[in-house]
Amino acid sequence: MASSSSSSSADQVSRRAQILRNHLNQAIFSLSSSSSTSFESSPCISFSPPELSERIEFDTKEMRKILDGHNLEDRDWLFGLIRQSTLFNPRKLGGRVFVWPDYNQSMEQQREMTMKRIGYMLGQGVFEGWLTAQGPEAELRKLALLEVIGIFDHSLSVKLGVHFMLWGGAIQFFGTKRHHDKWLRVTENYAVKGCFAMSELGHGSNVRGIETVTTYDSKTGEFVINTPCESAQKYWIGGAANHATHTIVFSQLNINGKNQGVHAFIAQIRDLDGNISPNIRIADCGHKIGLNGVDNGRIWFDNVRIPRENLLNSVADVSPDGQYLSSIKDPDQRFAAFLAPLTSGRVTIAVNAVYSAKISLAIAIRYALTRRAFSVAPKEPEMLLLDYPSHQRRLLPLLAKTYALSFAANYLKMLYVNRTPDLNKTIHVVSSAFKAATTWHNMQTLQECREACGGQGLKTENRVGHMKAEYDVQSTFEGDNNVLMQQISKALFGEYVAAKKGNKPFKGLGLEHLNKTCPVISSQLTSSTLRCSQFQTDVFCLRERDLLNRFVAEVSEHQAKGKSKEYAFILSYQVAEDLGRAFSDRAILQTFTEAERALTAGPLKEILGHLRSMNALITLEEDSSFLRYGYLSVDHVAAVRKEVAKLCSELRPHALALVNSFGIPDAFLSPIAFNWLESNSWSSVQQQLGANKFASSI
């Protein structure tokens, strides 16, 4: 048996060897018979800046004004401050200086650098008026500077967002004059460092279910805060692990044995020397996949006593003798009023996500305009990556959507800074929609740009790959995106029921289109039809209208079978999520159309028309709901796909101008966005080694 097995193995080896010889003989014959193939050496690749070959047909500075929307001088001032300081880790590569955080540092070092950078900006007056100045202009300046900080480092912007927008914002909106006078100035100048203790180990999105309990001691005039169980520990609290001296504590308020719901209190967790306060326990959340410059921590409260005045009392108060006082008697309305101001976090997240997408696209597209691969014919130059239709299809639709979301983010900011109590519901719904849309888009864009940069996308210094980990958290903090989609649908359900019960027209949230006749989509979609803004609006409104009707019908059907309203919502989650996306997409298209309409005829308006069409059509192609519910036919979608390819070829010549319009300084991009040959040269390696030795000797 052994001999037979050995013979069989030898036969297999012989057959495989013969097959290999045949392949090699065919290859040699092919090479010798081909007159166009030779083994001549190719000249070395040389770098050519895209500015030398790419045309600019519109004013990129004017486009930047439209995209940024406000405070351009303030933005450029802060860009300059960051470039000037060695605290922002300047590195010279390829003849250029870049600034980005050193992610090779330990978690502890990154946290320390975050605080040093905050100290530097504080000394330069960056935070002046962030809490003490009033009015839309002051708020827009703060938002603009926070956007610049986010372009440099997400950890730094989150750390500041927690201190100013969450801790400071809670005092502004939940507090009254006594709190403003005592806390806002010292917060603005960092005499105290604040954090925001809402999330718990056992409760994140469900704020009403948090388990921290606060009671009132009328004998001493103090509130007493307790963590009654492990699931009630405050979790993921930015700033709590190392630096925060005070926190806003969200807790159930129990007065005379009756739970009055969630309220907010000010509690000290450290003294000004950094020592943890009595009856407070703090632990570190540890190393994360990103955002390690933020010291997320966990907090337990063990009979922590605070003055009665530390209740943030704009919505409700407790008298010295322990009586609960509120002008809003309904607990649901009180809870809604209580949480309404928290939309500031979603506003900043949405805008931050758009700028992250801009960074990655600027890097990937500039790289694709200088990096070549493969020749179409022998002895011809290799093609630029962005000249491949497939590469255009990967990046240019994302570029168009980033433009669309820029206009959406600007609309959201203006809505927020000009807010009134009547707008609370609108701001909540729109901020939920745009926060989800922008953060989902950002993660998709980062992944595609990482892949489009090939192996270079893996290098931390080229930013895109690492930014995936830095920004991944945006999909879940300040509201899980899928939960936000369902919240939007619940709000739309309420609008529908109210309109039908009162026999009134729809008003607000952009739902006025429901008062008109239902749009009809033509059976034949020509190129001009597909690019028509009215068609795009009609098909988006048709989807939203139909899904709202379906959602109401499905919820009502479940209720008719004996299910509670809340459980009916849960069972209808699929249509709810489709409806949430439909609302978001229609609202985004609406902001784009309004921005385009505001321009006079010319190159800017023309290129924005192409981008608006690309954004709309790529949504039609990629969102399966248009086919699933029959708004478009298979032939329609085929026509859409063909038009997307045409738009890619038309946008290709403008790619450089479109990313240059983002206004992001070169230093905030990465080496592969420029002379990647020089930045990877041996001389550059030697320069970097010398710089590292010098830095370590200081």
mmCIF file with all atom_site columns, N, CA and C in Angstrom, residues 419-427:
data_model
loop_
_atom_site.group_PDB
_atom_site.id
_atom_site.type_symbol
_atom_site.label_atom_id
_atom_site.label_alt_id
_atom_site.label_comp_id
_atom_site.label_asym_id
_atom_site.label_entity_id
_atom_site.label_seq_id
_atom_site.pdbx_PDB_ins_code
_atom_site.Cartn_x
_atom_site.Cartn_y
_atom_site.Cartn_z
_atom_site.occupancy
_atom_site.B_iso_or_equiv
_atom_site.pdbx_formal_charge
_atom_site.auth_seq_id
_atom_site.auth_comp_id
_atom_site.auth_asym_id
_atom_site.auth_atom_id
_atom_site.pdbx_PDB_model_num
ATOM 1  N N  . ARG A 1 419 ? -32.801 80.269 17.998 1.00 0.00 ? 419 ARG A N  1
ATOM 2  C CA . ARG A 1 419 ? -33.885 79.475 18.574 1.00 0.00 ? 419 ARG A CA 1
ATOM 3  C C  . ARG A 1 419 ? -34.806 80.305 19.465 1.00 0.00 ? 419 ARG A C  1
ATOM 4  N N  . THR A 1 420 ? -36.028 79.862 19.498 1.00 0.00 ? 420 THR A N  1
ATOM 5  C CA . THR A 1 420 ? -37.042 80.369 20.416 1.00 0.00 ? 420 THR A CA 1
ATOM 6  C C  . THR A 1 420 ? -37.745 79.149 21.001 1.00 0.00 ? 420 THR A C  1
ATOM 7  N N  . PRO A 1 421 ? -38.480 79.311 22.102 1.00 0.00 ? 421 PRO A N  1
ATOM 8  C CA . PRO A 1 421 ? -39.187 78.152 22.660 1.00 0.00 ? 421 PRO A CA 1
ATOM 9  C C  . PRO A 1 421 ? -40.087 77.449 21.652 1.00 0.00 ? 421 PRO A C  1
ATOM 10 N N  . ASP A 1 422 ? -40.659 78.201 20.724 1.00 0.00 ? 422 ASP A N  1
ATOM 11 C CA . ASP A 1 422 ? -41.544 77.598 19.724 1.00 0.00 ? 422 ASP A CA 1
ATOM 12 C C  . ASP A 1 422 ? -40.795 76.673 18.764 1.00 0.00 ? 422 ASP A C  1
ATOM 13 N N  . LEU A 1 423 ? -39.488 76.847 18.683 1.00 0.00 ? 423 LEU A N  1
ATOM 14 C CA . LEU A 1 423 ? -38.691 76.052 17.746 1.00 0.00 ? 423 LEU A CA 1
ATOM 15 C C  . LEU A 1 423 ? -38.079 74.807 18.381 1.00 0.00 ? 423 LEU A C  1
ATOM 16 N N  . ASN A 1 424 ? -38.337 74.589 19.665 1.00 0.00 ? 424 ASN A N  1
ATOM 17 C CA . ASN A 1 424 ? -37.690 73.470 20.355 1.00 0.00 ? 424 ASN A CA 1
ATOM 18 C C  . ASN A 1 424 ? -37.946 72.136 19.660 1.00 0.00 ? 424 ASN A C  1
ATOM 19 N N  . LYS A 1 425 ? -39.198 71.892 19.287 1.00 0.00 ? 425 LYS A N  1
ATOM 20 C CA . LYS A 1 425 ? -39.527 70.620 18.641 1.00 0.00 ? 425 LYS A CA 1
ATOM 21 C C  . LYS A 1 425 ? -38.829 70.506 17.290 1.00 0.00 ? 425 LYS A C  1
ATOM 22 N N  . THR A 1 426 ? -38.857 71.577 16.513 1.00 0.00 ? 426 THR A N  1
ATOM 23 C CA . THR A 1 426 ? -38.205 71.558 15.204 1.00 0.00 ? 426 THR A CA 1
ATOM 24 C C  . THR A 1 426 ? -36.716 71.302 15.344 1.00 0.00 ? 426 THR A C  1
ATOM 25 N N  . ILE A 1 427 ? -36.067 71.985 16.285 1.00 0.00 ? 427 ILE A N  1
ATOM 26 C CA . ILE A 1 427 ? -34.627 71.807 16.479 1.00 0.00 ? 427 ILE A CA 1
ATOM 27 C C  . ILE A 1 427 ? -34.323 70.384 16.918 1.00 0.00 ? 427 ILE A C  1
#
